Coordinates of C-alpha atoms in Angstrom, one line a residue:
X240 CA 0.0 0.0 0.1
X241 CA 1.3 3.3 -0.9
X242 CA 2.1 5.9 1.8
X243 CA 3.3 9.5 1.9
X244 CA 6.4 10.1 3.7
X245 CA 7.2 13.3 5.9
X246 CA 3.5 13.7 6.6
X247 CA 4.2 15.8 9.6
X248 CA 5.6 18.6 7.5
X249 CA 2.7 18.7 4.9
X250 CA -1.0 19.4 5.0
X251 CA -3.9 17.1 5.8
X252 CA -5.4 17.1 2.3
X253 CA -4.6 13.4 1.8
X254 CA -5.9 12.3 5.2
X255 CA -9.3 10.8 5.6
X256 CA -12.2 12.7 7.4
X257 CA -13.6 11.3 10.5
X258 CA -16.8 11.4 8.8
X259 CA -15.4 8.5 6.6
X260 CA -13.8 6.5 9.4
X261 CA -16.8 6.7 11.8
X262 CA -19.5 7.1 9.2
X263 CA -22.8 7.1 11.4
X264 CA -23.1 10.4 13.0
X265 CA -26.1 12.3 14.9
X266 CA -26.7 15.9 15.3
X267 CA -26.4 17.5 18.6
X268 CA -29.5 17.3 20.9
X269 CA -31.6 20.5 20.8
X270 CA -33.7 21.0 24.1
X271 CA -35.6 24.0 23.0
X272 CA -35.9 25.2 26.6
X273 CA -32.8 25.7 28.9
X274 CA -34.5 24.6 32.2
X275 CA -34.5 21.0 31.4
X276 CA -30.8 20.7 32.0
X277 CA -28.9 22.0 35.2
X278 CA -25.7 21.4 37.0
X279 CA -27.5 19.8 39.9
X280 CA -30.3 17.2 40.0
X281 CA -32.3 18.8 42.8
X282 CA -32.9 21.8 40.7
X283 CA -34.6 19.9 38.1
X284 CA -36.7 18.0 40.6
X285 CA -37.7 21.2 42.0
X286 CA -38.6 22.7 38.5
X287 CA -40.8 19.7 37.6
X288 CA -42.6 20.0 40.9
X289 CA -43.4 23.7 40.2
X290 CA -44.3 23.0 36.7
X291 CA -46.9 20.2 37.2
X292 CA -48.5 22.1 40.2
X293 CA -49.1 25.0 38.1
X294 CA -52.4 26.0 36.7
X295 CA -53.1 25.8 33.1
X296 CA -52.1 29.3 32.0
X297 CA -49.0 29.4 34.2
X298 CA -48.0 25.9 33.2
X299 CA -47.9 27.0 29.6
X300 CA -45.8 30.0 30.5
X301 CA -43.3 28.1 32.5
X302 CA -43.1 25.3 30.0
X303 CA -41.7 27.7 27.3
X304 CA -43.5 26.4 24.2
X305 CA -41.8 26.0 20.7
X306 CA -42.9 25.0 17.4
X307 CA -42.0 21.4 18.3
X308 CA -43.2 21.1 22.0
X309 CA -46.0 22.6 23.7
X310 CA -47.8 21.2 26.9
X311 CA -50.4 19.8 24.3
X312 CA -47.7 17.8 22.3
X313 CA -48.0 14.1 22.5
X314 CA -44.7 12.3 21.7
X315 CA -43.0 8.9 21.7
X316 CA -41.1 7.9 24.9
X317 CA -37.4 8.1 24.9
X318 CA -35.8 4.7 24.6
X319 CA -34.8 3.3 28.0
X320 CA -36.9 5.9 29.8
X321 CA -40.3 5.2 31.5
X322 CA -41.8 8.9 31.2
X323 CA -45.1 9.6 30.0
X324 CA -46.2 9.9 26.4
X325 CA -49.4 11.6 26.8
X326 CA -49.8 15.5 26.8
X327 CA -47.9 17.3 29.4
X328 CA -50.7 19.5 30.2
X329 CA -52.3 16.4 31.9
X330 CA -49.0 15.4 33.6
X331 CA -49.2 15.2 37.5
X332 CA -46.7 12.4 38.4
X333 CA -43.4 12.4 40.1
X334 CA -40.3 13.6 38.6
X335 CA -38.5 11.3 36.3
X336 CA -35.0 10.7 37.5
X337 CA -32.6 13.0 36.1
X338 CA -29.7 11.4 33.9
X339 CA -26.1 12.6 33.8
X340 CA -25.0 14.0 30.5
X341 CA -22.1 15.8 29.2
X342 CA -23.0 19.3 28.3
X343 CA -20.5 20.4 25.7
X344 CA -16.9 19.3 26.3
X345 CA -15.9 18.4 29.9
X346 CA -19.2 19.7 31.7
X347 CA -21.1 17.0 33.3
X348 CA -24.6 18.2 34.0
X349 CA -28.1 16.7 34.5
X350 CA -31.1 16.3 32.0
X351 CA -34.7 15.7 32.6
X352 CA -35.2 12.5 30.3
X353 CA -38.8 13.3 29.2
X354 CA -39.3 13.4 25.3
X355 CA -42.3 15.9 25.8
X356 CA -39.9 18.5 27.2
X357 CA -37.1 18.1 24.6
X358 CA -37.5 19.5 21.0
X359 CA -34.9 17.2 19.5
X360 CA -33.8 14.4 21.9
X361 CA -32.1 12.3 19.2
X362 CA -33.6 8.8 20.2
X363 CA -31.3 6.9 18.0
X364 CA -28.5 7.9 20.5
X365 CA -30.5 6.8 23.6
X366 CA -31.2 3.4 21.9
X367 CA -27.5 2.6 21.7
X368 CA -26.3 4.1 25.1
X369 CA -25.5 1.5 27.5
X370 CA -22.5 0.2 29.7
X371 CA -20.4 -0.6 26.5
X372 CA -21.0 2.6 24.6
X373 CA -18.5 5.5 24.0
X374 CA -19.3 8.6 22.3
X375 CA -16.8 10.8 20.1
X376 CA -18.0 14.4 20.0
X377 CA -16.7 16.8 17.4
X378 CA -16.0 20.4 18.7
X379 CA -16.9 22.0 15.4
X380 CA -14.4 24.1 13.3
X381 CA -13.2 27.4 14.5
X382 CA -10.5 29.2 12.7
X383 CA -7.2 29.5 14.6
X384 CA -8.6 27.0 17.2
X385 CA -5.6 25.3 18.9
X386 CA -7.7 23.2 21.2
X387 CA -8.6 19.5 20.6
X388 CA -10.8 18.7 17.7
X389 CA -12.9 16.1 19.6
X390 CA -13.5 14.5 22.9
X391 CA -15.0 11.3 24.2
X392 CA -17.4 10.4 26.9
X393 CA -19.2 7.5 28.3
X394 CA -22.1 9.7 29.3
X395 CA -24.8 10.8 26.7
X396 CA -23.6 14.0 25.1
X397 CA -25.8 16.9 24.0
X398 CA -23.0 18.0 21.7
X399 CA -23.2 21.7 22.7
X400 CA -20.5 23.7 21.2
X401 CA -18.9 26.5 23.4
X402 CA -18.2 28.6 20.2
X403 CA -21.7 28.0 18.6
X404 CA -20.5 25.8 15.9
X405 CA -21.4 22.2 17.0
X406 CA -19.9 19.3 15.3
X407 CA -21.5 15.8 15.1
X408 CA -21.9 13.0 17.8
X409 CA -20.5 9.7 16.8
X410 CA -21.1 6.5 18.7
X411 CA -18.4 3.9 18.8
X412 CA -21.0 1.1 18.4
X413 CA -23.9 1.0 16.2
X414 CA -25.9 -1.5 18.3
X415 CA -26.3 -2.0 22.1
X416 CA -24.0 -4.3 23.8
X417 CA -20.9 -3.1 22.2
X418 CA -22.0 -4.7 18.8
X419 CA -21.1 -3.5 15.2
X420 CA -18.4 -1.0 15.5
X421 CA -19.2 2.3 13.9
X422 CA -16.2 2.2 11.6
X423 CA -16.0 2.1 7.8
X424 CA -16.5 -1.5 6.4
X425 CA -13.0 -3.0 5.8
X426 CA -11.3 -0.4 8.0
X427 CA -10.4 -2.7 10.9
X428 CA -9.3 -5.4 8.4
X429 CA -6.9 -2.9 6.7
X430 CA -5.4 -1.6 9.9
X431 CA -4.9 -5.2 11.3
X432 CA -3.0 -6.1 8.2
X433 CA -0.8 -3.1 8.4
X434 CA -0.3 -3.1 12.4
X435 CA -1.3 -6.5 13.6
X436 CA -4.1 -8.4 15.2
X437 CA -4.0 -6.2 18.3
X438 CA -5.8 -3.5 16.6
X439 CA -9.5 -3.2 17.9
X440 CA -12.3 -0.8 17.7
X441 CA -11.1 0.7 20.9
X442 CA -7.6 1.1 19.7
X443 CA -8.9 2.9 16.6
X444 CA -10.9 5.3 18.8
X445 CA -7.8 5.9 20.8
X446 CA -5.8 6.8 17.7
X447 CA -8.8 9.0 16.4
X448 CA -8.7 10.8 19.7
X449 CA -4.9 11.3 19.7
X450 CA -4.5 12.4 16.0
X451 CA -7.8 14.0 15.0
X452 CA -7.2 17.7 13.6
X453 CA -9.6 20.5 12.8
X454 CA -10.1 21.5 9.2
X455 CA -12.7 23.6 7.3
X456 CA -14.0 20.4 5.6
X457 CA -14.4 18.6 9.0
X458 CA -12.3 16.8 11.5
X459 CA -9.5 14.9 9.7
X460 CA -7.7 11.9 11.1
X461 CA -4.2 11.2 9.8
X462 CA -3.7 7.3 9.6
X463 CA 0.0 6.1 10.1
X464 CA 1.5 3.5 7.8
X465 CA 4.2 2.8 10.3
X466 CA 3.4 0.6 13.2
X467 CA 5.6 2.3 15.7
X468 CA 3.8 5.5 15.1
X469 CA 0.4 3.7 15.4
X470 CA 1.5 2.1 18.7
X471 CA 2.7 5.3 20.1
X472 CA -0.5 7.2 19.0
X473 CA -2.8 4.4 20.5
X474 CA -0.8 4.5 23.8
X475 CA -1.4 8.4 23.9
X476 CA -5.0 8.1 22.9
X477 CA -5.8 5.4 25.5
X478 CA -4.3 7.8 28.2
X479 CA -6.5 10.6 26.9
X480 CA -9.4 8.3 26.9
X481 CA -8.7 7.4 30.5
X482 CA -8.7 11.0 31.6
X483 CA -11.8 11.9 29.9
X484 CA -13.8 9.0 30.9
X485 CA -13.1 10.1 34.7
X486 CA -13.3 6.5 36.2
X487 CA -16.2 5.3 34.0
X488 CA -16.1 1.7 32.6
X489 CA -13.9 0.5 35.4
X490 CA -11.0 3.0 35.0
X491 CA -9.4 5.2 37.8
X492 CA -10.3 8.7 38.4
X493 CA -7.8 11.3 37.3
X494 CA -5.2 12.3 39.9
X495 CA -2.4 14.8 39.7
X496 CA 0.8 13.6 41.6
X497 CA 1.2 14.5 45.2
X498 CA 2.1 18.1 45.8
X499 CA 0.4 19.3 42.5
X500 CA -3.2 18.4 43.5
X501 CA -5.4 21.2 43.8
X502 CA -7.0 21.9 47.2
X503 CA -9.4 24.5 48.7
X504 CA -7.3 27.0 50.6
X505 CA -10.2 29.3 51.3
X506 CA -13.7 28.3 51.2
X507 CA -15.9 29.3 48.3
X508 CA -18.4 31.8 49.4
X509 CA -22.2 31.3 49.2
X510 CA -22.4 33.4 46.0
X511 CA -19.1 33.6 44.2
X512 CA -19.4 36.6 41.8
X513 CA -16.2 36.4 39.9
X514 CA -13.6 34.0 38.8
X515 CA -10.0 35.0 38.5
X516 CA -6.5 33.4 38.0
X517 CA -3.6 34.3 40.0
X518 CA -0.7 33.1 37.6
X519 CA 2.2 33.9 40.1
X520 CA 0.7 31.7 42.8
X521 CA -1.2 29.3 40.4
X522 CA -4.5 30.1 42.3
X523 CA -7.9 30.0 41.1
X524 CA -10.0 32.7 42.9
X525 CA -13.8 32.3 43.2
X526 CA -14.8 35.5 44.9
X527 CA -13.1 35.4 48.3
X528 CA -12.5 31.6 47.5
X529 CA -9.2 30.2 46.7
X530 CA -8.0 27.0 45.1
X531 CA -4.4 26.1 44.4
X532 CA -2.2 25.0 43.0
X533 CA -4.0 25.2 39.6
X534 CA -1.6 24.6 36.7
X535 CA -1.7 27.4 34.0
X536 CA -2.5 24.7 31.6
X537 CA -5.8 24.0 33.1
X538 CA -6.7 27.6 33.4
X539 CA -5.7 28.3 29.7
X540 CA -7.4 25.0 28.3
X541 CA -9.8 26.1 25.6
X542 CA -12.1 24.5 23.1
X543 CA -13.2 26.6 20.3
X544 CA -11.3 29.5 21.7
X545 CA -13.3 29.4 25.0
X546 CA -11.7 28.7 28.4
X547 CA -13.3 25.7 29.8
X548 CA -13.0 26.9 33.5
X549 CA -14.6 30.1 32.8
X550 CA -17.4 28.5 30.8
X551 CA -18.0 26.0 33.7
X552 CA -18.2 28.7 36.3
X553 CA -20.4 31.0 34.1
X554 CA -23.0 28.4 33.8
X555 CA -23.3 27.8 37.5
X556 CA -23.4 31.6 38.4
X557 CA -24.8 33.5 35.3
X558 CA -28.2 33.8 37.0
X559 CA -27.1 33.7 40.7
X560 CA -28.9 36.8 42.6
X561 CA -30.3 38.2 39.5
X562 CA -33.6 39.9 40.0
X563 CA -34.8 39.8 36.5
X564 CA -34.7 35.9 36.2
X565 CA -38.0 34.5 35.9
X566 CA -39.5 31.1 35.2
X567 CA -38.0 27.7 35.9
X568 CA -34.4 28.7 35.3
X569 CA -34.9 30.8 38.5
X570 CA -35.2 27.6 40.4
X571 CA -31.5 26.7 41.3
X572 CA -29.3 26.5 44.4
X573 CA -29.2 29.9 46.2
X574 CA -25.9 29.0 47.6
X575 CA -22.8 27.2 46.1
X576 CA -23.1 23.5 46.7
X577 CA -20.2 21.6 48.2
X578 CA -20.4 19.0 45.3
X579 CA -19.7 21.8 42.8
X580 CA -16.4 22.4 44.5
X581 CA -15.5 18.8 44.2
X582 CA -16.5 18.7 40.7
X583 CA -14.4 21.8 39.9
X584 CA -11.3 20.0 41.6
X585 CA -11.8 17.1 39.2
X586 CA -12.3 19.2 36.3
X587 CA -9.1 21.3 37.1
X588 CA -7.3 17.9 37.3
X589 CA -8.5 16.6 34.0
X590 CA -7.7 19.8 32.0
X591 CA -4.3 20.0 33.6
X592 CA -3.3 16.6 32.6
X593 CA -4.9 16.9 29.1
X594 CA -2.9 20.1 28.7
X595 CA 0.3 18.2 29.4
X596 CA -0.4 15.8 26.7
X597 CA -1.2 18.4 24.0
X598 CA 2.4 18.7 22.9
X599 CA 2.5 15.1 22.3
X600 CA -0.7 15.3 20.3
X601 CA 1.0 17.8 18.0
X602 CA 3.5 15.5 16.7
X603 CA 1.8 11.9 17.1
X604 CA 1.1 11.6 13.3
X605 CA 4.6 12.5 12.3
X606 CA 5.6 10.0 9.8
X607 CA 4.3 8.1 6.5
X608 CA 0.5 7.9 6.2
X609 CA -2.1 5.8 4.8
X610 CA -3.9 8.3 2.5
X611 CA -7.6 8.6 1.6
X612 CA -6.3 7.4 -2.0
X613 CA -5.0 4.4 -0.3
X614 CA -8.4 3.8 1.4
X615 CA -10.2 4.0 -2.0
X616 CA -7.8 1.7 -3.6
X617 CA -8.5 -0.8 -0.7
X618 CA -12.3 -0.5 -1.2
X619 CA -12.6 1.1 2.1
X620 CA -13.8 4.3 0.5
X621 CA -16.3 5.4 -0.4
X622 CA -18.3 4.3 2.6
X623 CA -21.6 2.5 1.8
X624 CA -24.6 4.7 2.3
X625 CA -26.1 2.1 4.8
X626 CA -23.1 2.6 7.1
X627 CA -24.1 6.2 7.5
X628 CA -27.7 5.4 8.8
X629 CA -28.5 4.0 12.2
X630 CA -28.8 0.3 12.5
X631 CA -32.2 -1.3 13.1
X632 CA -31.7 -2.3 16.7
X633 CA -35.3 -2.7 18.0
X634 CA -36.6 -6.2 18.9
X635 CA -39.5 -4.9 21.2
X636 CA -42.1 -2.2 21.0
X637 CA -41.6 1.4 22.1
X638 CA -44.4 3.4 23.5
X639 CA -45.5 6.0 21.0
X640 CA -47.7 9.2 21.6
X641 CA -50.5 8.8 23.9
X642 CA -49.5 5.3 24.6
X643 CA -49.7 3.9 21.0
X644 CA -47.3 1.0 20.6
X645 CA -45.3 0.4 17.3
X646 CA -42.7 -2.2 16.4
X647 CA -40.0 -0.2 14.7

């Protein structure tokens, strides 16, 4: 198979797109109303209670109707969820258990899993979300973006983009139970012929996570022709994967070495109004609260040009103490919860460790490559149309609108 030497000094014009390597993708979720997600599950339960106890006119206002969802809209149940399918105007039952999601890159939040409340919930993602599934999430193209091109999570991702240019969500498996990898037909066989039988769907995902690059045409993934480069990239990708999964799938939670772990040096105030970084002391200042040491790499870690720590903080404090906030979004913690501090410490750790690995990502694909032309010559490209569509995974009835059942 032909390969181009010196790929690290050239462009990515001859590298395949992620869209061809992981051909089935799903657009980001679109909630239609911001109050169905929150950084804490308690707020979602309180919002539900306020909504279902409201009189008809007030319920309509609080609901925040859109073209796709109003309190009168009957919809099918979300796969794997036991919420109602009748009109929400008649709902009086208990709050469904909030589910943990990844809200954009690196921000773990909560979602009310009721299809009647979500404009575009992407049921095809819910059908394959299980204890085996991993989701690759593109961050969307932003010129001059030096951050990572994609992230991976075991949580259901909403695909939100910090820069407002969302990419796509790509499940690793097309079927529940870790069955049928979402890889171009023939790709695994080609890579095994080149790099050995140790190549698996997980190692391909690890390589993609390590080597993916931004481009105006979409996320590109240089493929190495040299096995030494492949092995080094997979090893790096597995470390990136371990950090981003944060202990999911039986892994260890990320930790910085002793002496570098961030600690709370001064308690976070009940309502921290500002977030600042003291570079000289490596300290993160939340109002009068103080966390250190916080490596500069964690503070400067950006996706789409947006600092992740600043965005995380803003999402938890933007409406705190605001007198003009109305509706269900106003139902939120009145003081800073202790669990947010714990989550912040872990996020600092994750971003600091990822920042340390960024220089290795920049050079991981230096060397001869398997080009898109090579993939075409091997019959891997073009990808069959069927591989870009969701697999038919249902062997049972799903509840449709107003309790109607249909076998899909």
